[in-house]
Amino acid sequence: MKAEQQLKASLKEIGDLKAALDEHAIVAITDPQGKITYVNDKFCAISKYPREELIGQDHRIINSGFHPKEFIHDLWITIAQGKVWKGEIKNKAKDGSFYWVDTTIVPFLNDDGKPRQYVAIRADITERKHAEEARVRLAAIVESSDDAIIGKTLDGIITSWNRGAEKAFGYSPQEAIGKPMLMIIPPERAGEEPKILARIARGESVDHFETVRVRKDGKRIDISATISPLKDSSGKIIGASKIARDITEQKHAQEQLKAFLKEIGDLKSALDEHAIVAITDPQGKITYVNDKFCAISKYSREELIGQDHRLINSGFHSKEFIRDLWTTITHGKVWKGEIKNKAKDSSFYWVDTTIVPFLNDDGKPRQYVAIRADITERKAAAVEVVQLNAELEQRVAQRTVELEAANKELEAFSYSISHDLRAPLRAVNGFAGIVLEDFSPQLPEEGKRYLERIRNGGQQMGELIDDLLAFSRLSRRPVSRQTIDNSKLVKIILDELKFVLANREVQFQMGQLPSCYADPALLKQVWVNLISNAVKYSRDKNPAIIEIGSKCENNEHVFFVRDNGAGFDMRYANKLFGVFQRLHRADEFEGTGVGLAIVQRIIHRHGGRIWADAKLNNGATFYFTLEEGENL
Amino acid sequence: MNEPKEIEILLVEDNQDDLDMTLRALRKANLANHIHVARDGVEALEFIFCEGPHANRKIENGPKVVLLDLKLPKIDGMEVLKRIKSDPRTKIIPVVMMTSSKEQRDVIESYHLGVNSYIVKPVNFEGFATAVQELGMYWLLFNQPPKTGG
């Protein structure tokens, strides 16, 4: 009785326990083959299968396919060996939805120690699993964010550190977590952290706080940070989350933009300082003028804005000119030109103008910017230059007329000399000759000698006149040049001379003579005069030696004619080339003193130089230079 | 001066000295028999074209040679030459231009106008006499012109 009562009590307890278990857990029992032999209401509720559809089935009916084969295999090995298995399983309900159950499978053994049945007790952990998945997802988001997301305690100790943080600051999570935030704060900004932490502790957020932080490699970066308090489930502030963005580049771009804007501003002020600037709308109405525009046009800004440029039109330019300007700029092309404008006080000014059309997206001019430079003075100077040139030309023309007149006069003079001066000479000579011829017997010897002297004087004057005329003709004669073979020319001259010199012993020594560029007739005159002089002044030497040659000096050919004759005193060398200048008396060496003057004039007319070197009674050398001829 | 005898030489010379020397040289060469002297261009043209004081002369009986000085009063030698050589009746008459100098432009212009000789009066006495005699001789004796009117 007591045992029965005890059993009854035990059964009741078991029944209570079972009821409590059923109330609390999802329970299923399977046979050793896995066939479901029992499910409680909670099992049916969560799996959404009615009990009839479950009994006799095995657990594959609720298999989600989520777990790998190894997982299922391990489970069966465990329980078949009579051991308890615990784990979390994802199942599939009848409607296809999934649920998670925390599962404990207890094998009950028969006397042989083989499993007799398995009792599976499960708890629904679907919500926990979802929460877990959400957390993982969030963590993944945090992890993959480019922004640095950092968790820290109210003491400023780092508690979390995402990949963005690693990227931004260079520390790995292992290096950062547990360390103070001060590690990434530059020393001079260390004061920021306590202030931030104080605000966080008061429950305030810090939004878009721009500051500077230090990377692991010591480099400083600009960041923009938002720091918010972190609360536990009870609402107590336990730390802070900090989202920081590296804005170094952004900052840099901003600074560049700022610098750029400043530069544009500088350029504009420089332009304003330098140029006359106006901006007009597409219709030509003035929308902007700078101070210089006002200054030169003498209009105030208020008088100009809203007007078009006709206000300052000088009326100087043709309609075509203005039309061309407008055609150019309305086609979006830059126009450049010089414009005469009229200022408010009716004075005129000239501006060198560049008009640049600025186009809108349709390619139509949106506005025109005109940049001008004041060229009034330059224009005035140009007018002056034109006037001066005209005056100069007039003066040149006048001088030319005067010069021509002078030349004509000179020509008339020499023409007259050549005729009129000779006629009386002919009379002097002629009648002296007639007296000698017709009255010789009546004349004493002395009288005849004097008449001879008269004739000689007249004769010499005739020669002087001839030489003088030859000399003056030289300056009127045009020089027509060609390349001349000097060797050939001098040989011809020497051949001609040899006839004259038949009764004298003269040794000619001829060296190399390069070609030159000269007038053939005039150059021949030069050689003839110089060689004849050499022959004349060396007539007292036996043998007379005359050397004709050339040498190269300072890249130019110098021709020379040298004799061993009378020479002259170098003190009088400056008189050598003067007309009618002689260094010898006529009874020593005859001559009129024109030969060397002619030579010098010819050489000068060819752009060459002539000089002489001599010693009294020790010969003379005449040198001259001429433009080099082509190679012959 | 206006006897209608045949004139062989017309000497046109304004300078008395040159005239005397020329006449003397011609005389010495026996060329002075039929010389008419004109002292300027106007006189020379009147004689050749039988005008004024020479109106009773016949133009066909022109001189055999004209010795013409270049520089003459009133009408100069060049103009006289031009008139003689541009008239078909007279252009056959040989004209010898005598001048003091050999100015190129004068020489060239004379030959353009058809002068037959051009001589420069030498300054020296012998040269002058010889030149006058030679050219007178040449034109009178060796250079017989065809009969005028041909």
mmCIF file of C-alpha atoms in Angstrom, chain A residues 254-567:
data_model
loop_
_atom_site.group_PDB
_atom_site.id
_atom_site.type_symbol
_atom_site.label_atom_id
_atom_site.label_comp_id
_atom_site.label_asym_id
_atom_site.label_seq_id
_atom_site.Cartn_x
_atom_site.Cartn_y
_atom_site.Cartn_z
ATOM 1 C CA GLN A 254 39.081 72.385 -50.931
ATOM 2 C CA GLU A 255 42.344 74.157 -50.339
ATOM 3 C CA GLN A 256 43.192 73.835 -53.990
ATOM 4 C CA LEU A 257 39.842 75.288 -54.897
ATOM 5 C CA LYS A 258 40.420 78.078 -52.439
ATOM 6 C CA ALA A 259 43.860 78.738 -53.853
ATOM 7 C CA PHE A 260 42.437 78.558 -57.330
ATOM 8 C CA LEU A 261 39.701 81.022 -56.483
ATOM 9 C CA LYS A 262 42.265 83.279 -54.912
ATOM 10 C CA GLU A 263 44.407 83.037 -57.984
ATOM 11 C CA ILE A 264 41.448 83.914 -60.173
ATOM 12 C CA GLY A 265 40.776 86.815 -57.858
ATOM 13 C CA ASP A 266 44.409 87.881 -58.112
ATOM 14 C CA LEU A 267 44.317 87.569 -61.874
ATOM 15 C CA LYS A 268 41.164 89.607 -62.014
ATOM 16 C CA SER A 269 42.653 92.333 -59.867
ATOM 17 C CA ALA A 270 45.830 92.231 -61.909
ATOM 18 C CA LEU A 271 43.763 92.481 -65.074
ATOM 19 C CA ASP A 272 41.752 95.318 -63.577
ATOM 20 C CA GLU A 273 44.980 97.018 -62.620
ATOM 21 C CA HIS A 274 46.394 96.633 -66.093
ATOM 22 C CA ALA A 275 43.566 96.645 -68.560
ATOM 23 C CA ILE A 276 40.319 98.319 -69.403
ATOM 24 C CA VAL A 277 37.693 95.646 -68.872
ATOM 25 C CA ALA A 278 34.017 95.565 -69.763
ATOM 26 C CA ILE A 279 31.505 92.763 -69.931
ATOM 27 C CA THR A 280 28.345 92.918 -72.017
ATOM 28 C CA ASP A 281 25.367 90.627 -72.380
ATOM 29 C CA PRO A 282 24.580 88.996 -75.740
ATOM 30 C CA GLN A 283 22.631 92.105 -76.778
ATOM 31 C CA GLY A 284 25.675 94.291 -76.165
ATOM 32 C CA LYS A 285 24.381 95.909 -72.987
ATOM 33 C CA ILE A 286 27.176 96.668 -70.578
ATOM 34 C CA THR A 287 26.900 94.577 -67.409
ATOM 35 C CA TYR A 288 30.293 95.267 -65.919
ATOM 36 C CA VAL A 289 33.038 97.853 -66.248
ATOM 37 C CA ASN A 290 36.176 98.199 -64.182
ATOM 38 C CA ASP A 291 37.648 101.412 -62.796
ATOM 39 C CA LYS A 292 39.994 101.840 -65.714
ATOM 40 C CA PHE A 293 37.079 101.762 -68.139
ATOM 41 C CA CYS A 294 35.388 104.527 -66.192
ATOM 42 C CA ALA A 295 38.633 106.487 -65.985
ATOM 43 C CA ILE A 296 39.399 106.430 -69.703
ATOM 44 C CA SER A 297 35.804 106.921 -70.862
ATOM 45 C CA LYS A 298 35.211 109.565 -68.182
ATOM 46 C CA TYR A 299 31.753 108.074 -67.566
ATOM 47 C CA SER A 300 30.704 106.885 -64.115
ATOM 48 C CA ARG A 301 29.861 103.228 -63.674
ATOM 49 C CA GLU A 302 26.155 104.103 -63.240
ATOM 50 C CA GLU A 303 26.136 105.900 -66.601
ATOM 51 C CA LEU A 304 27.663 102.899 -68.342
ATOM 52 C CA ILE A 305 25.869 99.880 -66.902
ATOM 53 C CA GLY A 306 22.840 99.011 -69.036
ATOM 54 C CA GLN A 307 24.057 101.084 -72.002
ATOM 55 C CA ASP A 308 25.645 99.643 -75.114
ATOM 56 C CA HIS A 309 28.954 100.671 -76.596
ATOM 57 C CA ARG A 310 27.369 103.231 -78.892
ATOM 58 C CA LEU A 311 27.735 105.565 -75.920
ATOM 59 C CA ILE A 312 31.463 105.738 -76.602
ATOM 60 C CA ASN A 313 31.304 105.394 -80.390
ATOM 61 C CA SER A 314 33.666 107.895 -81.985
ATOM 62 C CA GLY A 315 32.077 107.617 -85.425
ATOM 63 C CA PHE A 316 35.599 107.076 -86.731
ATOM 64 C CA HIS A 317 35.164 103.498 -87.911
ATOM 65 C CA SER A 318 33.216 102.403 -90.962
ATOM 66 C CA LYS A 319 29.986 100.450 -90.700
ATOM 67 C CA GLU A 320 31.774 97.475 -92.229
ATOM 68 C CA PHE A 321 34.335 97.558 -89.435
ATOM 69 C CA ILE A 322 31.655 97.463 -86.730
ATOM 70 C CA ARG A 323 29.679 94.821 -88.601
ATOM 71 C CA ASP A 324 32.761 92.641 -88.960
ATOM 72 C CA LEU A 325 33.358 92.927 -85.227
ATOM 73 C CA TRP A 326 29.824 91.814 -84.377
ATOM 74 C CA THR A 327 29.806 89.018 -86.943
ATOM 75 C CA THR A 328 33.006 87.676 -85.458
ATOM 76 C CA ILE A 329 31.933 87.651 -81.838
ATOM 77 C CA THR A 330 28.390 86.486 -82.419
ATOM 78 C CA HIS A 331 29.946 83.466 -84.141
ATOM 79 C CA GLY A 332 31.801 82.748 -80.932
ATOM 80 C CA LYS A 333 35.147 83.891 -82.270
ATOM 81 C CA VAL A 334 37.629 86.196 -80.620
ATOM 82 C CA TRP A 335 37.932 89.650 -82.199
ATOM 83 C CA LYS A 336 41.073 91.741 -81.975
ATOM 84 C CA GLY A 337 41.573 95.228 -83.255
ATOM 85 C CA GLU A 338 42.251 98.853 -82.541
ATOM 86 C CA ILE A 339 39.271 101.049 -81.844
ATOM 87 C CA LYS A 340 38.926 104.782 -81.537
ATOM 88 C CA ASN A 341 36.413 105.730 -78.851
ATOM 89 C CA LYS A 342 34.921 108.976 -77.632
ATOM 90 C CA ALA A 343 34.974 109.856 -73.940
ATOM 91 C CA LYS A 344 32.234 111.743 -72.139
ATOM 92 C CA ASP A 345 34.112 115.043 -72.572
ATOM 93 C CA SER A 346 34.192 114.390 -76.368
ATOM 94 C CA SER A 347 37.926 113.712 -76.356
ATOM 95 C CA PHE A 348 39.033 110.664 -78.294
ATOM 96 C CA TYR A 349 41.082 107.718 -77.165
ATOM 97 C CA TRP A 350 42.438 104.628 -78.902
ATOM 98 C CA VAL A 351 42.221 101.166 -77.398
ATOM 99 C CA ASP A 352 43.787 97.934 -78.502
ATOM 100 C CA THR A 353 40.820 95.646 -77.997
ATOM 101 C CA THR A 354 40.288 91.924 -77.563
ATOM 102 C CA ILE A 355 36.698 90.731 -77.274
ATOM 103 C CA VAL A 356 36.215 87.174 -76.073
ATOM 104 C CA PRO A 357 32.759 85.634 -76.360
ATOM 105 C CA PHE A 358 31.778 83.173 -73.603
ATOM 106 C CA LEU A 359 29.310 80.588 -74.787
ATOM 107 C CA ASN A 360 26.499 78.801 -73.022
ATOM 108 C CA ASP A 361 25.833 75.075 -73.403
ATOM 109 C CA ASP A 362 24.033 75.691 -76.714
ATOM 110 C CA GLY A 363 27.168 77.307 -78.119
ATOM 111 C CA LYS A 364 25.496 80.744 -78.177
ATOM 112 C CA PRO A 365 27.347 83.689 -76.670
ATOM 113 C CA ARG A 366 26.343 84.115 -73.049
ATOM 114 C CA GLN A 367 28.428 87.223 -72.510
ATOM 115 C CA TYR A 368 31.283 89.128 -74.085
ATOM 116 C CA VAL A 369 34.354 90.124 -72.164
ATOM 117 C CA ALA A 370 36.250 92.998 -73.732
ATOM 118 C CA ILE A 371 39.789 93.693 -72.619
ATOM 119 C CA ARG A 372 41.376 96.874 -73.850
ATOM 120 C CA ALA A 373 44.672 98.650 -73.566
ATOM 121 C CA ASP A 374 45.048 102.378 -73.952
ATOM 122 C CA ILE A 375 47.137 102.999 -77.086
ATOM 123 C CA THR A 376 46.226 106.648 -77.545
ATOM 124 C CA GLU A 377 49.838 107.711 -77.069
ATOM 125 C CA ARG A 378 51.136 105.018 -79.368
ATOM 126 C CA LYS A 379 48.633 106.107 -82.010
ATOM 127 C CA ALA A 380 49.649 109.715 -81.589
ATOM 128 C CA ALA A 381 53.269 108.650 -81.850
ATOM 129 C CA ALA A 382 52.458 106.670 -84.988
ATOM 130 C CA VAL A 383 50.819 109.741 -86.518
ATOM 131 C CA GLU A 384 53.898 111.701 -85.558
ATOM 132 C CA VAL A 385 56.120 109.077 -87.140
ATOM 133 C CA VAL A 386 54.085 109.268 -90.326
ATOM 134 C CA GLN A 387 54.390 113.049 -90.276
ATOM 135 C CA LEU A 388 58.095 112.867 -89.556
ATOM 136 C CA ASN A 389 58.540 110.356 -92.331
ATOM 137 C CA ALA A 390 56.645 112.584 -94.718
ATOM 138 C CA GLU A 391 58.772 115.537 -93.652
ATOM 139 C CA LEU A 392 61.879 113.452 -93.968
ATOM 140 C CA GLU A 393 60.903 112.271 -97.407
ATOM 141 C CA GLN A 394 60.163 115.810 -98.398
ATOM 142 C CA ARG A 395 63.543 116.877 -97.095
ATOM 143 C CA VAL A 396 65.230 114.008 -98.878
ATOM 144 C CA ALA A 397 63.399 114.962 -102.062
ATOM 145 C CA GLN A 398 64.444 118.552 -101.569
ATOM 146 C CA ARG A 399 68.040 117.576 -100.888
ATOM 147 C CA THR A 400 67.968 115.318 -103.916
ATOM 148 C CA VAL A 401 66.780 118.200 -106.036
ATOM 149 C CA GLU A 402 69.480 120.389 -104.544
ATOM 150 C CA LEU A 403 72.049 117.684 -105.032
ATOM 151 C CA GLU A 404 70.940 117.139 -108.586
ATOM 152 C CA ALA A 405 71.124 120.857 -109.157
ATOM 153 C CA ALA A 406 74.603 120.917 -107.647
ATOM 154 C CA ASN A 407 75.599 117.970 -109.795
ATOM 155 C CA LYS A 408 74.244 119.676 -112.868
ATOM 156 C CA GLU A 409 76.100 122.802 -111.926
ATOM 157 C CA LEU A 410 79.264 120.809 -111.443
ATOM 158 C CA GLU A 411 78.750 119.129 -114.766
ATOM 159 C CA ALA A 412 78.103 122.444 -116.449
ATOM 160 C CA PHE A 413 81.201 123.784 -114.701
ATOM 161 C CA SER A 414 83.451 121.000 -115.914
ATOM 162 C CA TYR A 415 81.896 121.158 -119.369
ATOM 163 C CA SER A 416 82.594 124.822 -119.443
ATOM 164 C CA ILE A 417 86.163 124.305 -118.232
ATOM 165 C CA SER A 418 86.758 121.727 -120.887
ATOM 166 C CA HIS A 419 85.636 124.109 -123.599
ATOM 167 C CA ASP A 420 86.203 127.652 -122.484
ATOM 168 C CA LEU A 421 89.452 127.166 -120.589
ATOM 169 C CA ARG A 422 91.066 125.514 -123.564
ATOM 170 C CA ALA A 423 90.211 128.178 -126.147
ATOM 171 C CA PRO A 424 92.500 130.871 -124.649
ATOM 172 C CA LEU A 425 95.194 128.215 -124.114
ATOM 173 C CA ARG A 426 95.021 127.407 -127.773
ATOM 174 C CA ALA A 427 95.442 131.110 -128.513
ATOM 175 C CA VAL A 428 98.496 131.372 -126.183
ATOM 176 C CA ASN A 429 100.092 128.290 -127.696
ATOM 177 C CA GLY A 430 98.971 128.932 -131.215
ATOM 178 C CA PHE A 431 100.118 132.533 -131.524
ATOM 179 C CA ALA A 432 103.365 131.806 -129.722
ATOM 180 C CA GLY A 433 103.892 129.071 -132.328
ATOM 181 C CA ILE A 434 102.908 131.398 -135.177
ATOM 182 C CA VAL A 435 105.318 134.092 -133.971
ATOM 183 C CA LEU A 436 108.100 131.499 -133.829
ATOM 184 C CA GLU A 437 107.195 130.186 -137.246
ATOM 185 C CA ASP A 438 106.601 133.460 -139.082
ATOM 186 C CA PHE A 439 108.988 135.890 -137.306
ATOM 187 C CA SER A 440 111.798 133.665 -136.143
ATOM 188 C CA PRO A 441 114.556 135.506 -138.115
ATOM 189 C CA GLN A 442 113.669 138.858 -136.481
ATOM 190 C CA LEU A 443 113.750 137.451 -132.953
ATOM 191 C CA PRO A 444 116.791 137.313 -130.688
ATOM 192 C CA GLU A 445 117.557 133.858 -129.239
ATOM 193 C CA GLU A 446 116.360 134.896 -125.816
ATOM 194 C CA GLY A 447 113.028 135.972 -127.247
ATOM 195 C CA LYS A 448 112.630 132.607 -128.936
ATOM 196 C CA ARG A 449 113.424 130.810 -125.640
ATOM 197 C CA TYR A 450 110.794 132.825 -123.802
ATOM 198 C CA LEU A 451 108.230 132.045 -126.487
ATOM 199 C CA GLU A 452 109.105 128.359 -126.015
ATOM 200 C CA ARG A 453 108.478 128.775 -122.267
ATOM 201 C CA ILE A 454 105.105 130.319 -123.049
ATOM 202 C CA ARG A 455 104.222 127.343 -125.205
ATOM 203 C CA ASN A 456 105.408 124.844 -122.549
ATOM 204 C CA GLY A 457 103.368 126.589 -119.892
ATOM 205 C CA GLY A 458 100.295 126.465 -122.083
ATOM 206 C CA GLN A 459 100.981 122.842 -122.893
ATOM 207 C CA GLN A 460 101.223 121.914 -119.210
ATOM 208 C CA MET A 461 98.081 123.788 -118.358
ATOM 209 C CA GLY A 462 96.303 121.788 -121.052
ATOM 210 C CA GLU A 463 97.450 118.571 -119.387
ATOM 211 C CA LEU A 464 96.356 119.813 -115.962
ATOM 212 C CA ILE A 465 92.910 120.587 -117.327
ATOM 213 C CA ASP A 466 92.658 117.154 -118.950
ATOM 214 C CA ASP A 467 93.669 115.365 -115.720
ATOM 215 C CA LEU A 468 91.362 117.487 -113.615
ATOM 216 C CA LEU A 469 88.454 116.715 -115.908
ATOM 217 C CA ALA A 470 89.285 113.002 -115.865
ATOM 218 C CA PHE A 471 89.322 113.121 -112.082
ATOM 219 C CA SER A 472 85.998 114.939 -111.805
ATOM 220 C CA ARG A 473 84.429 112.558 -114.342
ATOM 221 C CA LEU A 474 85.283 109.679 -112.003
ATOM 222 C CA SER A 475 82.737 110.754 -109.404
ATOM 223 C CA ARG A 476 79.993 110.979 -111.989
ATOM 224 C CA ARG A 477 80.747 107.681 -113.665
ATOM 225 C CA PRO A 478 78.712 104.734 -112.339
ATOM 226 C CA VAL A 479 80.716 101.782 -111.010
ATOM 227 C CA SER A 480 79.653 98.520 -112.633
ATOM 228 C CA ARG A 481 81.401 95.588 -111.049
ATOM 229 C CA GLN A 482 82.317 92.092 -112.054
ATOM 230 C CA THR A 483 84.808 89.460 -111.031
ATOM 231 C CA ILE A 484 88.196 90.327 -112.457
ATOM 232 C CA ASP A 485 91.247 88.125 -112.939
ATOM 233 C CA ASN A 486 93.988 90.444 -111.675
ATOM 234 C CA SER A 487 96.843 88.258 -112.927
ATOM 235 C CA LYS A 488 95.544 88.484 -116.458
ATOM 236 C CA LEU A 489 94.853 92.212 -116.201
ATOM 237 C CA VAL A 490 98.311 93.058 -114.846
ATOM 238 C CA LYS A 491 100.006 90.917 -117.511
ATOM 239 C CA ILE A 492 98.217 92.871 -120.254
ATOM 240 C CA ILE A 493 99.288 96.164 -118.682
ATOM 241 C CA LEU A 494 102.910 95.020 -118.407
ATOM 242 C CA ASP A 495 102.914 93.911 -122.046
ATOM 243 C CA GLU A 496 101.705 97.363 -123.121
ATOM 244 C CA LEU A 497 104.323 99.044 -120.915
ATOM 245 C CA LYS A 498 107.218 97.047 -122.332
ATOM 246 C CA PHE A 499 106.921 98.892 -125.649
ATOM 247 C CA VAL A 500 107.340 102.192 -123.865
ATOM 248 C CA LEU A 501 110.182 100.855 -121.756
ATOM 249 C CA ALA A 502 112.220 99.490 -124.598
ATOM 250 C CA ASN A 503 115.263 101.557 -123.646
ATOM 251 C CA ARG A 504 115.116 100.879 -119.900
ATOM 252 C CA GLU A 505 116.061 97.936 -117.770
ATOM 253 C CA VAL A 506 113.127 97.160 -115.511
ATOM 254 C CA GLN A 507 112.655 93.861 -113.670
ATOM 255 C CA PHE A 508 109.023 93.062 -113.035
ATOM 256 C CA GLN A 509 108.381 90.485 -110.302
ATOM 257 C CA MET A 510 104.814 89.348 -110.283
ATOM 258 C CA GLY A 511 103.380 87.293 -107.414
ATOM 259 C CA GLN A 512 100.053 85.547 -106.968
ATOM 260 C CA LEU A 513 97.145 87.901 -107.569
ATOM 261 C CA PRO A 514 93.706 86.720 -106.439
ATOM 262 C CA SER A 515 90.593 87.834 -108.259
ATOM 263 C CA CYS A 516 88.516 90.762 -107.061
ATOM 264 C CA TYR A 517 85.097 92.264 -107.626
ATOM 265 C CA ALA A 518 85.453 95.635 -109.332
ATOM 266 C CA ASP A 519 84.752 97.825 -112.354
ATOM 267 C CA PRO A 520 87.152 96.569 -115.056
ATOM 268 C CA ALA A 521 87.958 99.957 -116.617
ATOM 269 C CA LEU A 522 88.459 101.652 -113.265
ATOM 270 C CA LEU A 523 90.533 98.806 -111.843
ATOM 271 C CA LYS A 524 92.754 98.914 -114.922
ATOM 272 C CA GLN A 525 93.240 102.647 -114.283
ATOM 273 C CA VAL A 526 94.385 101.804 -110.718
ATOM 274 C CA TRP A 527 96.971 99.249 -111.846
ATOM 275 C CA VAL A 528 98.167 101.460 -114.737
ATOM 276 C CA ASN A 529 98.610 104.522 -112.525
ATOM 277 C CA LEU A 530 100.409 102.614 -109.745
ATOM 278 C CA ILE A 531 102.693 100.661 -112.084
ATOM 279 C CA SER A 532 103.437 103.777 -114.208
ATOM 280 C CA ASN A 533 104.350 105.651 -111.037
ATOM 281 C CA ALA A 534 106.637 102.815 -109.967
ATOM 282 C CA VAL A 535 108.288 102.859 -113.389
ATOM 283 C CA LYS A 536 108.630 106.663 -113.351
ATOM 284 C CA TYR A 537 110.083 107.014 -109.870
ATOM 285 C CA SER A 538 112.537 104.135 -110.309
ATOM 286 C CA ARG A 539 114.079 105.409 -113.548
ATOM 287 C CA ASP A 540 117.322 106.422 -111.822
ATOM 288 C CA LYS A 541 117.888 102.858 -110.572
ATOM 289 C CA ASN A 542 119.629 100.264 -112.624
ATOM 290 C CA PRO A 543 118.100 97.792 -112.603
ATOM 291 C CA ALA A 544 114.723 99.133 -111.528
ATOM 292 C CA ILE A 545 112.874 96.393 -109.626
ATOM 293 C CA ILE A 546 109.101 96.526 -109.511
ATOM 294 C CA GLU A 547 107.257 93.950 -107.436
ATOM 295 C CA ILE A 548 103.519 93.368 -107.914
ATOM 296 C CA GLY A 549 101.799 90.963 -105.538
ATOM 297 C CA SER A 550 99.330 90.342 -102.762
ATOM 298 C CA LYS A 551 99.242 89.071 -99.204
ATOM 299 C CA CYS A 552 96.522 87.981 -96.823
ATOM 300 C CA GLU A 553 95.953 90.190 -93.796
ATOM 301 C CA ASN A 554 93.051 89.875 -91.329
ATOM 302 C CA ASN A 555 91.094 87.734 -93.778
ATOM 303 C CA GLU A 556 91.376 90.169 -96.652
ATOM 304 C CA HIS A 557 93.612 90.323 -99.673
ATOM 305 C CA VAL A 558 95.980 93.262 -99.816
ATOM 306 C CA PHE A 559 97.430 94.051 -103.230
ATOM 307 C CA PHE A 560 100.685 95.960 -103.472
ATOM 308 C CA VAL A 561 103.008 97.589 -106.017
ATOM 309 C CA ARG A 562 106.583 98.081 -104.768
ATOM 310 C CA ASP A 563 109.512 99.832 -106.414
ATOM 311 C CA ASN A 564 113.126 100.478 -105.456
ATOM 312 C CA GLY A 565 112.992 104.056 -106.701
ATOM 313 C CA ALA A 566 113.074 107.552 -105.245
ATOM 314 C CA GLY A 567 110.527 106.888 -102.520
#
